[in-house]
Amino acid sequence: MPARVLAIAVDCADAERLAAFWREALAYPEPRRWRDADGVEYVELDGDPPLVFQPVPEEKAGKNRLHLDLAPAEGDQYVEVERLIGLGATVLADEERHPWVVLADPEGNEFCVLPRR
């Protein structure tokens, strides 16, 4: 039997802050919090897909090897980009030759916004 994705885990410096950004970006419900055996508190957003924010001591280094691709549920791609900027994202690249805009969340994790499909 094949495995399935249980959640996407995101290493971060401030799990509460980053979860708040992604909760607003994706319109997910209030987060759940839980602790592991070492007392580390995780913030989990239940949605499709679920996201788990886990605090780590080291800073982000380099480009993400895995990223999320978003598209507006309705409306214009650039309206969605502006909304995400208003939540704390920054634009990293917007090249005419590509249909996506590359943004970074408040901790610098890259993600793309594509036109609605």
PDB file of C-alpha atoms in Angstrom:
ATOM      1  CA  MET A   1       0.000   0.000   0.000  1.00  0.00           C
ATOM      2  CA  PRO A   2       1.462   3.432  -0.907  1.00  0.00           C
ATOM      3  CA  ALA A   3       2.170   6.177   1.594  1.00  0.00           C
ATOM      4  CA  ARG A   4       0.141   9.387   1.699  1.00  0.00           C
ATOM      5  CA  VAL A   5       1.089  12.929   2.631  1.00  0.00           C
ATOM      6  CA  LEU A   6       0.017  13.542   6.218  1.00  0.00           C
ATOM      7  CA  ALA A   7       1.165  17.179   6.355  1.00  0.00           C
ATOM      8  CA  ILE A   8       3.734  19.574   4.999  1.00  0.00           C
ATOM      9  CA  ALA A   9       6.179  20.480   7.768  1.00  0.00           C
ATOM     10  CA  VAL A  10       7.783  23.922   7.720  1.00  0.00           C
ATOM     11  CA  ASP A  11      10.889  24.657   9.796  1.00  0.00           C
ATOM     12  CA  CYS A  12      10.750  28.188  11.180  1.00  0.00           C
ATOM     13  CA  ALA A  13      12.023  30.584  13.813  1.00  0.00           C
ATOM     14  CA  ASP A  14       8.569  31.743  14.986  1.00  0.00           C
ATOM     15  CA  ALA A  15       5.885  29.093  14.492  1.00  0.00           C
ATOM     16  CA  GLU A  16       3.050  31.330  15.722  1.00  0.00           C
ATOM     17  CA  ARG A  17       3.923  34.206  13.378  1.00  0.00           C
ATOM     18  CA  LEU A  18       4.420  32.031  10.330  1.00  0.00           C
ATOM     19  CA  ALA A  19       1.281  29.982  10.991  1.00  0.00           C
ATOM     20  CA  ALA A  20      -0.695  33.237  11.303  1.00  0.00           C
ATOM     21  CA  PHE A  21       0.542  34.361   7.864  1.00  0.00           C
ATOM     22  CA  TRP A  22      -0.315  31.051   6.186  1.00  0.00           C
ATOM     23  CA  ARG A  23      -3.649  30.796   8.007  1.00  0.00           C
ATOM     24  CA  GLU A  24      -4.713  34.124   6.511  1.00  0.00           C
ATOM     25  CA  ALA A  25      -3.164  33.367   3.117  1.00  0.00           C
ATOM     26  CA  LEU A  26      -5.035  30.063   2.771  1.00  0.00           C
ATOM     27  CA  ALA A  27      -8.161  30.863   4.855  1.00  0.00           C
ATOM     28  CA  TYR A  28      -7.512  27.867   7.117  1.00  0.00           C
ATOM     29  CA  PRO A  29      -9.289  27.460  10.466  1.00  0.00           C
ATOM     30  CA  GLU A  30      -7.748  28.318  13.839  1.00  0.00           C
ATOM     31  CA  PRO A  31      -4.540  26.377  14.476  1.00  0.00           C
ATOM     32  CA  ARG A  32      -4.007  23.483  16.842  1.00  0.00           C
ATOM     33  CA  ARG A  33      -0.952  23.332  19.072  1.00  0.00           C
ATOM     34  CA  TRP A  34       0.811  20.310  20.458  1.00  0.00           C
ATOM     35  CA  ARG A  35       4.127  19.449  22.078  1.00  0.00           C
ATOM     36  CA  ASP A  36       6.538  16.651  21.334  1.00  0.00           C
ATOM     37  CA  ALA A  37       8.359  14.536  23.940  1.00  0.00           C
ATOM     38  CA  ASP A  38      11.073  17.236  24.201  1.00  0.00           C
ATOM     39  CA  GLY A  39       8.565  20.003  24.947  1.00  0.00           C
ATOM     40  CA  VAL A  40       8.810  21.680  21.514  1.00  0.00           C
ATOM     41  CA  GLU A  41       5.486  23.297  20.599  1.00  0.00           C
ATOM     42  CA  TYR A  42       4.212  22.843  17.045  1.00  0.00           C
ATOM     43  CA  VAL A  43       1.477  24.876  15.394  1.00  0.00           C
ATOM     44  CA  GLU A  44      -0.700  22.908  12.969  1.00  0.00           C
ATOM     45  CA  LEU A  45      -3.124  24.267  10.400  1.00  0.00           C
ATOM     46  CA  ASP A  46      -5.758  21.784   9.349  1.00  0.00           C
ATOM     47  CA  GLY A  47      -6.572  22.239   5.709  1.00  0.00           C
ATOM     48  CA  ASP A  48      -5.823  20.714   2.358  1.00  0.00           C
ATOM     49  CA  PRO A  49      -2.931  20.175   2.694  1.00  0.00           C
ATOM     50  CA  PRO A  50      -2.323  20.392   6.445  1.00  0.00           C
ATOM     51  CA  LEU A  51       0.684  22.533   7.401  1.00  0.00           C
ATOM     52  CA  VAL A  52       2.783  21.982  10.539  1.00  0.00           C
ATOM     53  CA  PHE A  53       5.109  24.746  11.708  1.00  0.00           C
ATOM     54  CA  GLN A  54       8.009  23.501  13.789  1.00  0.00           C
ATOM     55  CA  PRO A  55      10.442  25.844  15.490  1.00  0.00           C
ATOM     56  CA  VAL A  56      14.123  25.227  14.794  1.00  0.00           C
ATOM     57  CA  PRO A  57      17.178  27.123  16.076  1.00  0.00           C
ATOM     58  CA  GLU A  58      18.959  27.548  12.735  1.00  0.00           C
ATOM     59  CA  GLU A  59      18.044  30.206  10.191  1.00  0.00           C
ATOM     60  CA  LYS A  60      16.910  29.468   6.650  1.00  0.00           C
ATOM     61  CA  ALA A  61      19.873  29.015   4.335  1.00  0.00           C
ATOM     62  CA  GLY A  62      19.520  29.133   0.569  1.00  0.00           C
ATOM     63  CA  LYS A  63      16.615  28.486  -1.753  1.00  0.00           C
ATOM     64  CA  ASN A  64      13.826  26.103  -0.743  1.00  0.00           C
ATOM     65  CA  ARG A  65      14.065  22.662  -2.322  1.00  0.00           C
ATOM     66  CA  LEU A  66      10.293  22.303  -1.983  1.00  0.00           C
ATOM     67  CA  HIS A  67       7.738  25.103  -2.270  1.00  0.00           C
ATOM     68  CA  LEU A  68       4.011  25.691  -2.538  1.00  0.00           C
ATOM     69  CA  ASP A  69       2.306  26.849  -5.738  1.00  0.00           C
ATOM     70  CA  LEU A  70      -0.811  28.920  -5.053  1.00  0.00           C
ATOM     71  CA  ALA A  71      -3.525  30.255  -7.311  1.00  0.00           C
ATOM     72  CA  PRO A  72      -6.475  32.468  -6.439  1.00  0.00           C
ATOM     73  CA  ALA A  73      -9.699  30.555  -5.813  1.00  0.00           C
ATOM     74  CA  GLU A  74     -11.373  33.290  -7.817  1.00  0.00           C
ATOM     75  CA  GLY A  75     -10.290  36.554  -9.348  1.00  0.00           C
ATOM     76  CA  ASP A  76      -7.020  37.871 -10.680  1.00  0.00           C
ATOM     77  CA  GLN A  77      -3.515  36.588  -9.998  1.00  0.00           C
ATOM     78  CA  TYR A  78      -2.155  40.072  -9.296  1.00  0.00           C
ATOM     79  CA  VAL A  79      -4.987  40.925  -6.926  1.00  0.00           C
ATOM     80  CA  GLU A  80      -3.987  37.793  -4.993  1.00  0.00           C
ATOM     81  CA  VAL A  81      -0.317  38.806  -5.058  1.00  0.00           C
ATOM     82  CA  GLU A  82      -1.244  42.222  -3.598  1.00  0.00           C
ATOM     83  CA  ARG A  83      -3.358  40.560  -0.887  1.00  0.00           C
ATOM     84  CA  LEU A  84      -0.446  38.329   0.102  1.00  0.00           C
ATOM     85  CA  ILE A  85       1.917  41.311   0.165  1.00  0.00           C
ATOM     86  CA  GLY A  86      -0.547  42.983   2.521  1.00  0.00           C
ATOM     87  CA  LEU A  87      -0.264  39.944   4.814  1.00  0.00           C
ATOM     88  CA  GLY A  88       3.536  40.204   4.920  1.00  0.00           C
ATOM     89  CA  ALA A  89       4.849  38.469   1.781  1.00  0.00           C
ATOM     90  CA  THR A  90       7.483  40.048  -0.441  1.00  0.00           C
ATOM     91  CA  VAL A  91       7.946  39.754  -4.204  1.00  0.00           C
ATOM     92  CA  LEU A  92      11.162  38.001  -5.217  1.00  0.00           C
ATOM     93  CA  ALA A  93      10.591  37.694  -8.976  1.00  0.00           C
ATOM     94  CA  ASP A  94       7.955  38.607 -11.536  1.00  0.00           C
ATOM     95  CA  GLU A  95       9.287  37.818 -14.980  1.00  0.00           C
ATOM     96  CA  GLU A  96       7.119  38.322 -18.048  1.00  0.00           C
ATOM     97  CA  ARG A  97       8.324  35.056 -19.572  1.00  0.00           C
ATOM     98  CA  HIS A  98       6.895  32.999 -16.671  1.00  0.00           C
ATOM     99  CA  PRO A  99       3.220  32.712 -15.706  1.00  0.00           C
ATOM    100  CA  TRP A 100       4.040  32.802 -11.970  1.00  0.00           C
ATOM    101  CA  VAL A 101       5.146  35.406  -9.449  1.00  0.00           C
ATOM    102  CA  VAL A 102       7.681  34.260  -6.855  1.00  0.00           C
ATOM    103  CA  LEU A 103       7.000  35.536  -3.340  1.00  0.00           C
ATOM    104  CA  ALA A 104       8.548  34.907   0.067  1.00  0.00           C
ATOM    105  CA  ASP A 105       6.624  34.480   3.307  1.00  0.00           C
ATOM    106  CA  PRO A 106       7.650  36.501   6.402  1.00  0.00           C
ATOM    107  CA  GLU A 107      10.539  34.079   7.101  1.00  0.00           C
ATOM    108  CA  GLY A 108      11.827  34.043   3.533  1.00  0.00           C
ATOM    109  CA  ASN A 109      10.313  30.747   2.332  1.00  0.00           C
ATOM    110  CA  GLU A 110       9.656  30.981  -1.386  1.00  0.00           C
ATOM    111  CA  PHE A 111       6.274  30.208  -2.954  1.00  0.00           C
ATOM    112  CA  CYS A 112       4.662  30.953  -6.296  1.00  0.00           C
ATOM    113  CA  VAL A 113       1.354  32.515  -7.275  1.00  0.00           C
ATOM    114  CA  LEU A 114      -0.024  31.391 -10.614  1.00  0.00           C
ATOM    115  CA  PRO A 115      -3.138  32.442 -12.509  1.00  0.00           C
ATOM    116  CA  ARG A 116      -6.415  30.825 -11.495  1.00  0.00           C
ATOM    117  CA  ARG A 117      -7.053  27.496 -13.203  1.00  0.00           C
TER     118      ARG A 117
END
